[in-house]
CSV table of C-alpha atoms in Angstrom, one decimal:
chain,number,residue,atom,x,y,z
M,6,UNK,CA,-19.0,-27.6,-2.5
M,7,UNK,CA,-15.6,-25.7,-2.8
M,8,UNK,CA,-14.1,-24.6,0.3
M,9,UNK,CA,-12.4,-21.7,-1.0
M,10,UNK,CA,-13.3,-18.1,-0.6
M,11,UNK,CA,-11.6,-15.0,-1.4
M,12,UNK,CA,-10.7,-11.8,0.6
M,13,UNK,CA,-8.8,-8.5,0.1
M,14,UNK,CA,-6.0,-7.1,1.9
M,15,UNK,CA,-4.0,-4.4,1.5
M,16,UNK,CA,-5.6,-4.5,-2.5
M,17,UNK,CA,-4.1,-8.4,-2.7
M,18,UNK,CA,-6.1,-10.9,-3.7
M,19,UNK,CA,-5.7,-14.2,-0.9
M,20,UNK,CA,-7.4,-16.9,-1.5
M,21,UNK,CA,-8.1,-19.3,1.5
M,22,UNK,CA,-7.9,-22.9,1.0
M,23,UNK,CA,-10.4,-24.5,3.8
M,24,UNK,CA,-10.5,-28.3,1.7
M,25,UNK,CA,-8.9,-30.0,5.1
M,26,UNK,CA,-11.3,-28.6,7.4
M,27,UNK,CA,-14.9,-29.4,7.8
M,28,UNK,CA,-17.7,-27.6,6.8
M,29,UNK,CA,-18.2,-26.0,10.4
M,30,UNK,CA,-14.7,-24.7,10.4
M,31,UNK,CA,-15.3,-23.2,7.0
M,32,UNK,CA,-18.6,-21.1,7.7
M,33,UNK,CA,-16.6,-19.9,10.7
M,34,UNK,CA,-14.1,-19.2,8.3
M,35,UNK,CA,-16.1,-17.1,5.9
M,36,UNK,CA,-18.3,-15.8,9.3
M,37,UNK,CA,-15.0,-14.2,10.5
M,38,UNK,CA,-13.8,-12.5,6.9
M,39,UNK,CA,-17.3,-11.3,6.0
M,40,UNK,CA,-16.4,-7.9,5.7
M,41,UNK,CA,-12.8,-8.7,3.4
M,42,UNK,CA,-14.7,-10.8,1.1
M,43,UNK,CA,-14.4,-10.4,-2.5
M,44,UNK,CA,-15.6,-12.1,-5.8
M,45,UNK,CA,-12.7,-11.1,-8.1
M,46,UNK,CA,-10.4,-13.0,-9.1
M,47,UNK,CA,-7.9,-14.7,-9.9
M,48,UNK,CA,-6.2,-14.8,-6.9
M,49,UNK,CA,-2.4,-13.3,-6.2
M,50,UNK,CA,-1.7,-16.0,-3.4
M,51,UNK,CA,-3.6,-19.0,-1.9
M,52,UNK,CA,-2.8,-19.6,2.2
M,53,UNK,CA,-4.0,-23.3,3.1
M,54,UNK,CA,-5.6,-23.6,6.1
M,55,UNK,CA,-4.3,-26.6,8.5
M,56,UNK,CA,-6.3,-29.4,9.6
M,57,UNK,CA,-4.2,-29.9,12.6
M,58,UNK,CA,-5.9,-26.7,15.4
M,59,UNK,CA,-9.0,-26.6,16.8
M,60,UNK,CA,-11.1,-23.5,15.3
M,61,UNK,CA,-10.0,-20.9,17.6
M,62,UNK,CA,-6.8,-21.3,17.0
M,63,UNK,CA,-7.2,-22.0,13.4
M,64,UNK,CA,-8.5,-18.7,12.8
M,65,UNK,CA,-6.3,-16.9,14.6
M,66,UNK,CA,-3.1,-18.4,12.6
M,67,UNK,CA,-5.0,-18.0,9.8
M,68,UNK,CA,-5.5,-14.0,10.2
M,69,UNK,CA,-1.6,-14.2,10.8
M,70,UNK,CA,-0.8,-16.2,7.6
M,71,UNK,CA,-3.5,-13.9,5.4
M,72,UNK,CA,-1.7,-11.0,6.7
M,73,UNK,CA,1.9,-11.9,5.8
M,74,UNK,CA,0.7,-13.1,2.3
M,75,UNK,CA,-0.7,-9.4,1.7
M,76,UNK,CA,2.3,-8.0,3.1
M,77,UNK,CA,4.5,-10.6,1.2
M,78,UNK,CA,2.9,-9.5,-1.9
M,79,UNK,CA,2.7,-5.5,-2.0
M,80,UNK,CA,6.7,-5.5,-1.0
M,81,UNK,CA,7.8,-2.1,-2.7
M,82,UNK,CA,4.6,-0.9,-3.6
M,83,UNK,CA,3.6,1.0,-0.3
M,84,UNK,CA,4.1,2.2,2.7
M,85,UNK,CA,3.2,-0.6,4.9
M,86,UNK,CA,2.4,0.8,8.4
M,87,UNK,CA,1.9,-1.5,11.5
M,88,UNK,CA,-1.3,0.5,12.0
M,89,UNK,CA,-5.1,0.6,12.7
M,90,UNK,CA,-7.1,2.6,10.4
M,91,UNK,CA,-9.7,4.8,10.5
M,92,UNK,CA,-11.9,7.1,8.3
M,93,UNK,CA,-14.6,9.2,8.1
M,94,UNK,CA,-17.3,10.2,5.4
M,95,UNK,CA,-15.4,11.7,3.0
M,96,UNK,CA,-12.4,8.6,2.9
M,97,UNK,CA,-10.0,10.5,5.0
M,98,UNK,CA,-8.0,7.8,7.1
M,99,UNK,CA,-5.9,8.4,10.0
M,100,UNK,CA,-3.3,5.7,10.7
M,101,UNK,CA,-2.8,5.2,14.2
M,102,UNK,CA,0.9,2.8,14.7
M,103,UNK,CA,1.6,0.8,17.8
M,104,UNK,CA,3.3,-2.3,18.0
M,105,UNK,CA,1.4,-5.3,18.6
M,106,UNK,CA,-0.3,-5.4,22.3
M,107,UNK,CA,-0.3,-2.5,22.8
M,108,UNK,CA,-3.5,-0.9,22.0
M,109,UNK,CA,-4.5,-1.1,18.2
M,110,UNK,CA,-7.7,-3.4,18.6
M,111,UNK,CA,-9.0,-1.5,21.3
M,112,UNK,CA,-8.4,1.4,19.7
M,113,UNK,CA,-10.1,0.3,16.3
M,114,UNK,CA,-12.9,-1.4,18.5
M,115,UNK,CA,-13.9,1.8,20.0
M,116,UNK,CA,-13.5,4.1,17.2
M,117,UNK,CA,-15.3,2.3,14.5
M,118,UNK,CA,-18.7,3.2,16.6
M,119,UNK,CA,-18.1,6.7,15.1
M,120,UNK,CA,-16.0,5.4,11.9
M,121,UNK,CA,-15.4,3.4,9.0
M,122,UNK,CA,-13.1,0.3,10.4
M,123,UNK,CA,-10.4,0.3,7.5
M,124,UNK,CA,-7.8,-2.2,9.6
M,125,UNK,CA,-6.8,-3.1,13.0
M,126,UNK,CA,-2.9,-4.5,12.1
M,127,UNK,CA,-1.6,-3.0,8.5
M,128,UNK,CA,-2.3,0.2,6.7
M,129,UNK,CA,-1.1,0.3,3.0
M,130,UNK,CA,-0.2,4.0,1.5
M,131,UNK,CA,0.6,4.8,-1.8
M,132,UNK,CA,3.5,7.3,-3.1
M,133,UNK,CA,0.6,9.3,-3.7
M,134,UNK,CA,-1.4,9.4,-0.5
M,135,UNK,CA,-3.8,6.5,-1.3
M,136,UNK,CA,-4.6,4.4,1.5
M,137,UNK,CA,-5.8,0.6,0.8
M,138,UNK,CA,-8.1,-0.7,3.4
M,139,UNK,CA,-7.3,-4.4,5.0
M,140,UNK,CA,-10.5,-5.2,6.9
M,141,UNK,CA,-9.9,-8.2,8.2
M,142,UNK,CA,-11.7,-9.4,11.7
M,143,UNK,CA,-10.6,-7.7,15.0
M,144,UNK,CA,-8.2,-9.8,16.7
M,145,UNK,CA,-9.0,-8.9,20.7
M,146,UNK,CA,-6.7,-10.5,23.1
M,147,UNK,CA,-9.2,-12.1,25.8
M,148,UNK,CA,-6.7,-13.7,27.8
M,149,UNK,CA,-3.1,-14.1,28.1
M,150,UNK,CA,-3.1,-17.8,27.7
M,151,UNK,CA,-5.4,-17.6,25.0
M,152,UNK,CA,-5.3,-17.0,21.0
M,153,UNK,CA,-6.4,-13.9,20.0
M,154,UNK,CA,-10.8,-14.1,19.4
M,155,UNK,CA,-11.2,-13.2,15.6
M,156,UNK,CA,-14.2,-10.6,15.4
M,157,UNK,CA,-16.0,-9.6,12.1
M,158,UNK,CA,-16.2,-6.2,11.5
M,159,UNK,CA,-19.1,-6.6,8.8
M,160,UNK,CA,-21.5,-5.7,11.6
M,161,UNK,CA,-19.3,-2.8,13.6
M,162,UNK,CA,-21.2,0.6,14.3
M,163,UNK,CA,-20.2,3.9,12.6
M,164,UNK,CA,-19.6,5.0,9.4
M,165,UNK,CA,-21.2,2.3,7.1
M,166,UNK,CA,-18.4,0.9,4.7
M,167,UNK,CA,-18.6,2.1,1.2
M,168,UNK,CA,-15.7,1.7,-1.7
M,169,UNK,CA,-14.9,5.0,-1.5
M,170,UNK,CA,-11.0,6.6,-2.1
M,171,UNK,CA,-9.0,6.4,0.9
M,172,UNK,CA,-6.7,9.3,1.5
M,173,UNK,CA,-4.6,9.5,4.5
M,174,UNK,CA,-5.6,12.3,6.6
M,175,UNK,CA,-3.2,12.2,9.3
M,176,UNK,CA,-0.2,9.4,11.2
M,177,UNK,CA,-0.4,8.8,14.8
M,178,UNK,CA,1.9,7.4,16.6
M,179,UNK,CA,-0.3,5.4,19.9
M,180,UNK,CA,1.4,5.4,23.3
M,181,UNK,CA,-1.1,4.0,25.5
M,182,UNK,CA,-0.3,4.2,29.3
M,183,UNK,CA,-2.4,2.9,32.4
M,184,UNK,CA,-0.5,5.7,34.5
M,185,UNK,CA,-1.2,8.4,31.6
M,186,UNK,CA,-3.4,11.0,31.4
M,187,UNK,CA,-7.4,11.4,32.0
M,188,UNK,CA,-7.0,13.3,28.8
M,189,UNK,CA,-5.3,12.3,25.6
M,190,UNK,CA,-1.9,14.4,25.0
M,191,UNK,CA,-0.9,15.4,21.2
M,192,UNK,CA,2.6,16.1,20.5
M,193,UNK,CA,3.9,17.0,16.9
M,194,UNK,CA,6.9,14.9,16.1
M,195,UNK,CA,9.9,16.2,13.9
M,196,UNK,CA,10.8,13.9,11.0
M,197,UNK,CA,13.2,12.8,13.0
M,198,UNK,CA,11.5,11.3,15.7
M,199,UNK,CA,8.7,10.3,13.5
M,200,UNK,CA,11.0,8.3,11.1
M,201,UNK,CA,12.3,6.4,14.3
M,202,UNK,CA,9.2,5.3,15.4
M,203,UNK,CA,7.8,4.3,12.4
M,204,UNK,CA,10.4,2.8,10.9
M,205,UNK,CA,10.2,-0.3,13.3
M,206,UNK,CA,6.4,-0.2,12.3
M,207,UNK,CA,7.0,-0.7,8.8
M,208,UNK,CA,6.4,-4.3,6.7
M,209,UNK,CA,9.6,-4.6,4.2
M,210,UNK,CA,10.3,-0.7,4.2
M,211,UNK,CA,13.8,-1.7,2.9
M,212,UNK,CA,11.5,-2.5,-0.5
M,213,UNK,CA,9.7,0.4,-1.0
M,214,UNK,CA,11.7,2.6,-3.5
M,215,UNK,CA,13.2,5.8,-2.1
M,216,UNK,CA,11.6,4.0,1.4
M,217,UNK,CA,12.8,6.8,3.8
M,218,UNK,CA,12.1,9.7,1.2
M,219,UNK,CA,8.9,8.4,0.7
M,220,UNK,CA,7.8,8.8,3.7
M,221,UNK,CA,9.3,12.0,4.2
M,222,UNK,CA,7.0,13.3,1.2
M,223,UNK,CA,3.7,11.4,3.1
M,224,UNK,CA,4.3,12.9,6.1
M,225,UNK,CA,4.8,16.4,4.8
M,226,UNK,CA,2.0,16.1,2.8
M,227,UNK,CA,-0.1,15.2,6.0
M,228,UNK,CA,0.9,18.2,7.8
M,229,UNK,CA,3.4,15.9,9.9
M,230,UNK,CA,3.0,12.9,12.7
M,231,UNK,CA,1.7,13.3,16.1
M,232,UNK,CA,2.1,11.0,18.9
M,233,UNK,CA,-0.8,10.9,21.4
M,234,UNK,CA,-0.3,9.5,24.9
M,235,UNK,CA,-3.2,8.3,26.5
M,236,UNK,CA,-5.2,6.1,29.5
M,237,UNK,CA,-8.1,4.6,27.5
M,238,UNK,CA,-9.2,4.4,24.1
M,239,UNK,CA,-12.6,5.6,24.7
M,240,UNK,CA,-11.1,9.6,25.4
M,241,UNK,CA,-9.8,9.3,21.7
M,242,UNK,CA,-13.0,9.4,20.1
M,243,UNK,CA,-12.8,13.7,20.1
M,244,UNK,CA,-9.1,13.6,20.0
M,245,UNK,CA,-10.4,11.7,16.1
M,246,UNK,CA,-12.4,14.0,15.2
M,247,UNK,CA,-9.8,16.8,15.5
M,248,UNK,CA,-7.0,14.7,13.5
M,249,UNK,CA,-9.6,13.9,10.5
M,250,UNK,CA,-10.0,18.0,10.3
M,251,UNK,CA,-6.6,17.7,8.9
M,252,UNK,CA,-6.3,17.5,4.5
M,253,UNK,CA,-5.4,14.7,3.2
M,254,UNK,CA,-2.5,13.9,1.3
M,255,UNK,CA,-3.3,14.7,-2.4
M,256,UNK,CA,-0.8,13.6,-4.4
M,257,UNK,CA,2.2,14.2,-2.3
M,258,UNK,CA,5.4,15.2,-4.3
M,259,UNK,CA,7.3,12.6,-5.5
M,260,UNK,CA,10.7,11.3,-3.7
M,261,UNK,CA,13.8,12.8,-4.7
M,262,UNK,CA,16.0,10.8,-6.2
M,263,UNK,CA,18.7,9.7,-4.1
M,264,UNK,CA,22.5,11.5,-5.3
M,265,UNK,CA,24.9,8.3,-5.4
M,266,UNK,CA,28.4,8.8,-5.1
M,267,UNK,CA,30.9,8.7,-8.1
M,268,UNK,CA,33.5,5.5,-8.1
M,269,UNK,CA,36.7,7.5,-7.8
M,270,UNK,CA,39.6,4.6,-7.9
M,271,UNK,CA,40.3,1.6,-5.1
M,272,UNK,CA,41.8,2.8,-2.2
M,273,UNK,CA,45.6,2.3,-1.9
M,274,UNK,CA,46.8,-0.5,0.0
M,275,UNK,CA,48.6,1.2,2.3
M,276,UNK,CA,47.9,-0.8,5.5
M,277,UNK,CA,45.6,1.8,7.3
M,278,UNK,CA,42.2,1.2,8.2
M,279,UNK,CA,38.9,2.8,6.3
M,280,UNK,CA,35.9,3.5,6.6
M,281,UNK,CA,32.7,3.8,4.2
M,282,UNK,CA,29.2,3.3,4.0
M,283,UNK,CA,27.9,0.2,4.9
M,284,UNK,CA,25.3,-1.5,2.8
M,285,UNK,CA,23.1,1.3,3.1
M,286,UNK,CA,19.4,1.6,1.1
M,287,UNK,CA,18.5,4.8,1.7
M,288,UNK,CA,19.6,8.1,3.7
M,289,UNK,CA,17.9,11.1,4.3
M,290,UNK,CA,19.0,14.6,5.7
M,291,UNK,CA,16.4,15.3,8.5
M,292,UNK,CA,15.9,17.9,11.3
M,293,UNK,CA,18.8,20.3,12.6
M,294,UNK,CA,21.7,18.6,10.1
M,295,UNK,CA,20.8,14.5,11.6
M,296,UNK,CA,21.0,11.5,8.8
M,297,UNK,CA,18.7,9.3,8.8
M,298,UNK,CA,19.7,5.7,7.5
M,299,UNK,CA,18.4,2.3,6.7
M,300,UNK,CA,19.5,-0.4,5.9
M,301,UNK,CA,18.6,-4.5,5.7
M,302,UNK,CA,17.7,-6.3,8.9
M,303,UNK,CA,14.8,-7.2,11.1
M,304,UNK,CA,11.8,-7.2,9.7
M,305,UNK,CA,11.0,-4.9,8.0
M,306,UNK,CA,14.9,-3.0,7.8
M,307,UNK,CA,16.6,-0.8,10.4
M,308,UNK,CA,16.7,2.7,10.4
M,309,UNK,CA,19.1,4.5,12.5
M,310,UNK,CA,19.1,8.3,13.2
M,311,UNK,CA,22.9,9.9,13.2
M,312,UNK,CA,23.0,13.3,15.2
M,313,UNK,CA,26.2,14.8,17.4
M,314,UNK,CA,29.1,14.0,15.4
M,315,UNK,CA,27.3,11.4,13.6
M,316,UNK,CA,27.0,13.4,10.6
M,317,UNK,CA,30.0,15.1,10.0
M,318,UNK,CA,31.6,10.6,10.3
M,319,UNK,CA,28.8,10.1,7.7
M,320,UNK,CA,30.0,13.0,5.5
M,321,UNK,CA,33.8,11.6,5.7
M,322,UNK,CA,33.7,8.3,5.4
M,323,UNK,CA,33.7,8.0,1.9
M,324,UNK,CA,37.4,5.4,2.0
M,325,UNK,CA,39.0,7.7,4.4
M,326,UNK,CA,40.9,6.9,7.2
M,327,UNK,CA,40.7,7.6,10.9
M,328,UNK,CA,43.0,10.9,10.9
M,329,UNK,CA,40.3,11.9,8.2
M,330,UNK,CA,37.5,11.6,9.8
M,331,UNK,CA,38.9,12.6,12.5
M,332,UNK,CA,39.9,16.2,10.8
M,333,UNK,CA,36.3,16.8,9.5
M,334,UNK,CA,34.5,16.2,12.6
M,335,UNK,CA,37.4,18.7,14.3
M,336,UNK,CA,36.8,20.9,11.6
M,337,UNK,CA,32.7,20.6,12.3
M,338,UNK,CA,32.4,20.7,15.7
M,339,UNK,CA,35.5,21.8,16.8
M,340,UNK,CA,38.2,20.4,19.6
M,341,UNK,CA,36.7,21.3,23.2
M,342,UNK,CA,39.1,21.6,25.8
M,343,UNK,CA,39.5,18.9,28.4
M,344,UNK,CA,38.1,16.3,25.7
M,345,UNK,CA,40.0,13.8,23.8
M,346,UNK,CA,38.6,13.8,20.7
M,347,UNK,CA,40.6,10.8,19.0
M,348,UNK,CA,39.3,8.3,22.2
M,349,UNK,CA,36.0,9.7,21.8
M,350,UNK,CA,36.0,9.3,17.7
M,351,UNK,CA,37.5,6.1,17.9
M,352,UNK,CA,34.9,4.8,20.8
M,353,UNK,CA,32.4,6.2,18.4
M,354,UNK,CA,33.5,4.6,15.0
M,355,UNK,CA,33.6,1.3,16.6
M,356,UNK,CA,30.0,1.6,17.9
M,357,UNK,CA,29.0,2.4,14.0
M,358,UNK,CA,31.1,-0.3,13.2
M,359,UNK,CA,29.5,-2.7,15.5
M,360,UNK,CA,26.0,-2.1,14.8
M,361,UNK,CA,26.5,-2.1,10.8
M,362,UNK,CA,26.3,1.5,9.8
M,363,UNK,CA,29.8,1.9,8.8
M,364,UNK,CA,32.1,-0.8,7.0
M,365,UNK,CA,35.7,-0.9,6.3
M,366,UNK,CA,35.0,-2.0,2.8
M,367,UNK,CA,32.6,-0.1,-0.5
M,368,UNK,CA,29.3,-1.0,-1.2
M,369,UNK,CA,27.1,-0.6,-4.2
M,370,UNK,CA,23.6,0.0,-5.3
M,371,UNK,CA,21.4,0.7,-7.6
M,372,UNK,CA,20.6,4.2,-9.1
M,373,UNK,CA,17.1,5.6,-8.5
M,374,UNK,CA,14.6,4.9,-11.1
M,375,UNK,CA,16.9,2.3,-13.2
M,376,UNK,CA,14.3,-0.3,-14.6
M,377,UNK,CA,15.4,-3.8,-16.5
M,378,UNK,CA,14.1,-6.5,-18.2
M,379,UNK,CA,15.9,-10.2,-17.6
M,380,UNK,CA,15.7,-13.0,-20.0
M,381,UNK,CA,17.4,-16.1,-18.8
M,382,UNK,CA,21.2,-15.0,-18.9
M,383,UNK,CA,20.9,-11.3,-20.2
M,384,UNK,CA,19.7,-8.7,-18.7
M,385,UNK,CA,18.7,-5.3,-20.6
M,386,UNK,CA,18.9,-2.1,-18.4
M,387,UNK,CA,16.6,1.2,-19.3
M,388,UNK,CA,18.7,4.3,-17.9
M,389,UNK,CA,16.6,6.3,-15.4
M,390,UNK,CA,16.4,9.5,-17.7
M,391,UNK,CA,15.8,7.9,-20.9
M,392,UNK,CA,18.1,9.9,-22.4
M,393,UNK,CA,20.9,6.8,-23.0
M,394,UNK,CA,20.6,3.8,-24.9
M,395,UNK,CA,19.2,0.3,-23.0
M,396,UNK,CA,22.6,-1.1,-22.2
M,397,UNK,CA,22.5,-4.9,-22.4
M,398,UNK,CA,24.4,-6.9,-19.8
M,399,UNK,CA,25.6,-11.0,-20.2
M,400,UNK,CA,28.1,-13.0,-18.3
M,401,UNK,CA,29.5,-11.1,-15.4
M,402,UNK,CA,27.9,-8.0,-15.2
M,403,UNK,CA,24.9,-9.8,-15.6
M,404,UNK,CA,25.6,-11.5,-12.4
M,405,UNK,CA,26.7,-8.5,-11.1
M,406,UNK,CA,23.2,-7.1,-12.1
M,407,UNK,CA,21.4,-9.9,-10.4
M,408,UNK,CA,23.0,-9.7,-7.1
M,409,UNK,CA,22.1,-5.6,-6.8
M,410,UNK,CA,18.9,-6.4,-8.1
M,411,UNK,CA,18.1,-8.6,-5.0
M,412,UNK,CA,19.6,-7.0,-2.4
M,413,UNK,CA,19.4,-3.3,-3.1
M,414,UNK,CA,22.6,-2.4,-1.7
M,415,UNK,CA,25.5,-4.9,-1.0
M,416,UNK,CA,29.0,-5.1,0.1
M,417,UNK,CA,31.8,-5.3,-2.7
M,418,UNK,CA,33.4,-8.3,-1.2
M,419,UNK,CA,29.7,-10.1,-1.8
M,420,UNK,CA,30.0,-9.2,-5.0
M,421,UNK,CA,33.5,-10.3,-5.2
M,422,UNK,CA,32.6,-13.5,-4.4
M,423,UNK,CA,29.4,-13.6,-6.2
M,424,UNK,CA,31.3,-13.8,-9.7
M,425,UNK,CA,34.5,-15.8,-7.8
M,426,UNK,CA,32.3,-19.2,-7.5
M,427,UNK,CA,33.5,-20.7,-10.3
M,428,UNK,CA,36.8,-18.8,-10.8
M,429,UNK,CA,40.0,-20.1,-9.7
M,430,UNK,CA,41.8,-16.4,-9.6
M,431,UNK,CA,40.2,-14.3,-7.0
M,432,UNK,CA,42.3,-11.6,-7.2
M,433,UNK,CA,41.7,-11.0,-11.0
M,434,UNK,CA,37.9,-11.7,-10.5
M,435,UNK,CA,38.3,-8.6,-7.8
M,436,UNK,CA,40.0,-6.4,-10.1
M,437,UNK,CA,37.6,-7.4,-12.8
M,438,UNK,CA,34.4,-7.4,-10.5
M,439,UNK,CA,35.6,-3.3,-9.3
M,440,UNK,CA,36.1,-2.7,-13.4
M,441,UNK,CA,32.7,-3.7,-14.6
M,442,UNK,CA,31.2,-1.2,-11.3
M,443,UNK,CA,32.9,1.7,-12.2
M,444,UNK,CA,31.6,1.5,-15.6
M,445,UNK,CA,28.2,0.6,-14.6
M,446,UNK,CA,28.5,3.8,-12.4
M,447,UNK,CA,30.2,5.9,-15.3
M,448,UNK,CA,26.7,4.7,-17.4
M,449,UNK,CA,24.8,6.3,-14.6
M,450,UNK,CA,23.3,2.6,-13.5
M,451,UNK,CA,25.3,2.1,-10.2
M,452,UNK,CA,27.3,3.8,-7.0
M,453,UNK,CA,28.6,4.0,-4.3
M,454,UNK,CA,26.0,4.0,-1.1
C-alpha cells in the first residue's frame, strides 16, 4: 500500500511522502490532515517525511515543511498573511495576524466553535479579494519543552466546512495581552500603521506584484485593518461577529502601476557624494504625505515607513548630492531656529544609509506589467501596453534581463558585474552595461527605482 496522500494548502497541491515511516506513523499522518485532504492531482510539490523523529515530532516538522512548500509555491500570486482564518455562512473570512506564539491557535481553537476553521498559520488572498483556505491541523503549544500537538480540525464545532468562495471580510491585527482588557479593544489603523504590521506578517511579499499597492487596494476594499487588544480569546467570539458584519472585498480595484523614473544621464564624477534609491520593490504614498518602502530582506522583505523629513530625502535623492537634499527638505519643512539642519540631515542620511533605504549608487527594475518569454539564450519581452512590438533580447541585455528578472530590483554595480564575469575591460562593460539600461528604459521595459 502507497504511503502517499495528498492535501491542499493555500490551493497547492503537496504531496506527502510517508515510504520511510511505518504504517502507524502514516495513519497518524493522514489522522492529523484529515480535513486538508484532497484526491486531485498531480501534485505541485512532494515534502518527504523523515524516518529519523519519533511521531510527535514528526508531525510537527512535517506541518512546518507542508507549510513552506505552499508558501514556496504561491510566491507572487497572493497576499500571504501570517494569519488565522475564519468565516462564516456566507464565505466571508476575517484574517486575524499575529506572529507565531502569540495567540493564533487559541484564537482559531475557540472561534471555530461558532466558525468555519479556514487556517490557524497562513491566509492566502487574491488581487481580487479571494481568500484560499489552508486547513491544516491546529498546532497548540502544550508545553514549552515540547513540539507543538498537531490537532485535526475535520471534527472542530461551528460552521460545517463546505467548498464555498472565500472572500475576505475584514484584517485584524491580534495583540493579545495577560495585563489587557476584560473586554476586547478595536482600534482602526491608518494604512500606515497597518502596512507596518503586516508587512513583517507577510510570506515573500517582496514577490507579489505591486506587493505594497496590493495590499493598499485589499485593505481599502475591506473597509480598512483593525487591531484588537485583548486578555482571552474566548471575549472575541462577539467582537467576530461584529467584524464578519463588514462586506467583503468584491473585486477590489486593481494596483496602480508603479511611475518609474526616466534614466537622465550618469552623474558627473565630480568627487561629491550621492544619494539614490536603494534597491527598492515597491513604494507607496500613505497617510499625511509618509512613503512607504520595501525592499529584499528577511523573510518575507522589509518595509520601512518614511515620515518627518523622510519624504522630502526620498523625493531628492534621485543622484543628488547632500547640499541638494539638503535644500529640498529646507524648502519642505523649513530651517527652525536653534536647530542645525545639516547635522541633523546628515545624522539622518546615514541612518537611511545604514539600514539600506538609500544608496550612493542607481538601481534598476522592472516596469509594471512587462511579461517575457525565455528560451535558452534569448529572451522576448511583451511591452506592458501592447502597444509596441515584442523586443527580442540576446547576449548582454539578455543577461541584463535575467538578473532584473530574479531580483526585482538591483543595484547597477550588480549588474555591472553581472555582464563583467567574463570581460577583461570593466570600465567599458560599465559604460556598455548603463547604455543597454537607458535604452531598455527609453522602450518603456526598465527604470530607475
Amino acid at each position: 500500500m502507497s504511503q502517499r496522500v495528498i492535501v491542499e494548502a493555500l490551493g497547492a497541491l503537496i504531496e506527502i511522502d510517508a515510504t520511510a515511516r511505518s504504517a502507524a506513523s502514516f495513519a497518524a499522518i493522514r489522522a492529523a490532515w484529515a480535513a486538508g485532504t484532497s484526491h486531485r492531482s498531480p501534485a505541485d510539490a512532494t515534502v518527504a517525511v523523515s524516518a529519523e523523529h519519533r511521531d510527535d515530532v514528526m508531525l510537527s516538522v512535517l506541518s512546518t515543511d507542508v507549510t513552506l512548500a505552499a508558501l514556496a509555491h504561491r510566491r507572487g500570486e497572493l497576499w500571504m498573511l501570517h494569519a488565522a482564518g475564519l468565516a462564516d455562512e456566507q464565505g466571508r473570512t476575517v484574517a486575524l495576524v499575529a506572529p507565531s506564539g502569540t495567540g493564533k491557535t487559541t484564537a482559531a481553537r475557540v472561534l471555530s466553535r461558532d466558525l468555519a476553521y479556514v487556517s490557524d498559520e497562513s491566509v492566502g488572498v487574491d488581487p481580487r479579494g479571494g481568500v484560499v483556505a489552508y486547513r491544516k491541523p491546529l498546532s497548540i503549544i502544550e508545553t514549552d519543552d515540547a513540539p507543538k500537538t498537531q490537532v485535526s480540525t475535520a471534527t472542530l464545532p461551528g460552521v460545517p466546512w463546505h467548498p464555498t468562495s472565500l472572500r475576505l471580510a475584514k484584517i485584524a491585527v491580534l495583540d493579545r495581552d495577560p495585563e489587557g482588557p476584560d473586554e476586547p479593544v478595536i482600534m482602526p489603523l491608518d494604512l500606515a500603521e497597518a502596512l507596518a504590521l503586516l508587512g513583517p506578517q507577510t510570506s515573500y511579499f517582496c514577490d507579489l506584484p505591486g506587493g505594497l499597492r496590493a495590499a493598499a487596494a485589499l485593505l481599502e476594499a475591506t473597509g480598512g485593518a483593525v487591531r484588537i487588544r485583548y486578555r482571552e480569546a474566548e471575549t472575541l467570539r462577539p467582537v467576530m461577529r461584529e467584524l464578519l458584519k463588514s462586506d467583503p472585498a468584491h473585486g477590489a480595484k486593481p494596483a496602480e502601476r508603479r511611475a518609474l523614473r526616466d534614466f537622465t544621464g550618469s552623474a558627473p564624477n565630480d568627487g561629491r557624494i550621492r544619494y539614490h534609491h536603494a534597491a527598492m520593490v515597491d513604494e507607496l504614498l500613505v497617510d499625511g504625505g509618509a512613503i512607504a518602502v520595501l525592499r529584499r530582506g528577511g523573510e518575507g522583505g522589509e518595509l520601512r515607513v518614511l515620515d518627518g523629513v523622510g519624504p522630502a530625502i526620498w523625493e531628492a535623492a534621485h543622484g543628488a548630492d547632500f547640499e541638494e537634499i539638503h535644500a529640498n527638505v529646507v524648502a519642505v519643512h523649513g530651517a527652525p531656529d536653534g536647530i542645525d539642519t545639516r547635522a541633523v540631515l546628515a545624522d539622518t542620511l546615514s541612518e537611511l544609509l545604514r539600514d539600506g533605504t538609500l544608496a550612493n549608487e542607481p538601481s534598476w527594475c522592472l516596469a509594471d506589467g512587462v511579461h517575457w518569454v525565455t528560451e535558452q539564450d534569448r529572451t522576448t519581452v511583451f511591452t506592458p501596453d501592447g502597444g509596441n512590438p515584442a523586443v527580442v533580447f540576446e547576449g548582454v541585455p539578455h543577461t541584463i534581463w535575467q538578473a532584473l528578472a530574479a531580483e526585482i530590483a538591483i543595484p547597477q554595480s550588480v549588474l555591472v558585474r553581472r555582464v563583467a564575469k567574463n570581460a577583461d575591460a570593466v570600465d567599458d562593460v560599465r559604460d556598455g552595461t548603463v547604455a543597454i539600461l537607458a535604452k531598455m528604459n527609453r522602450q518603456g521595459l526598465v527604470g530607475l527605482t
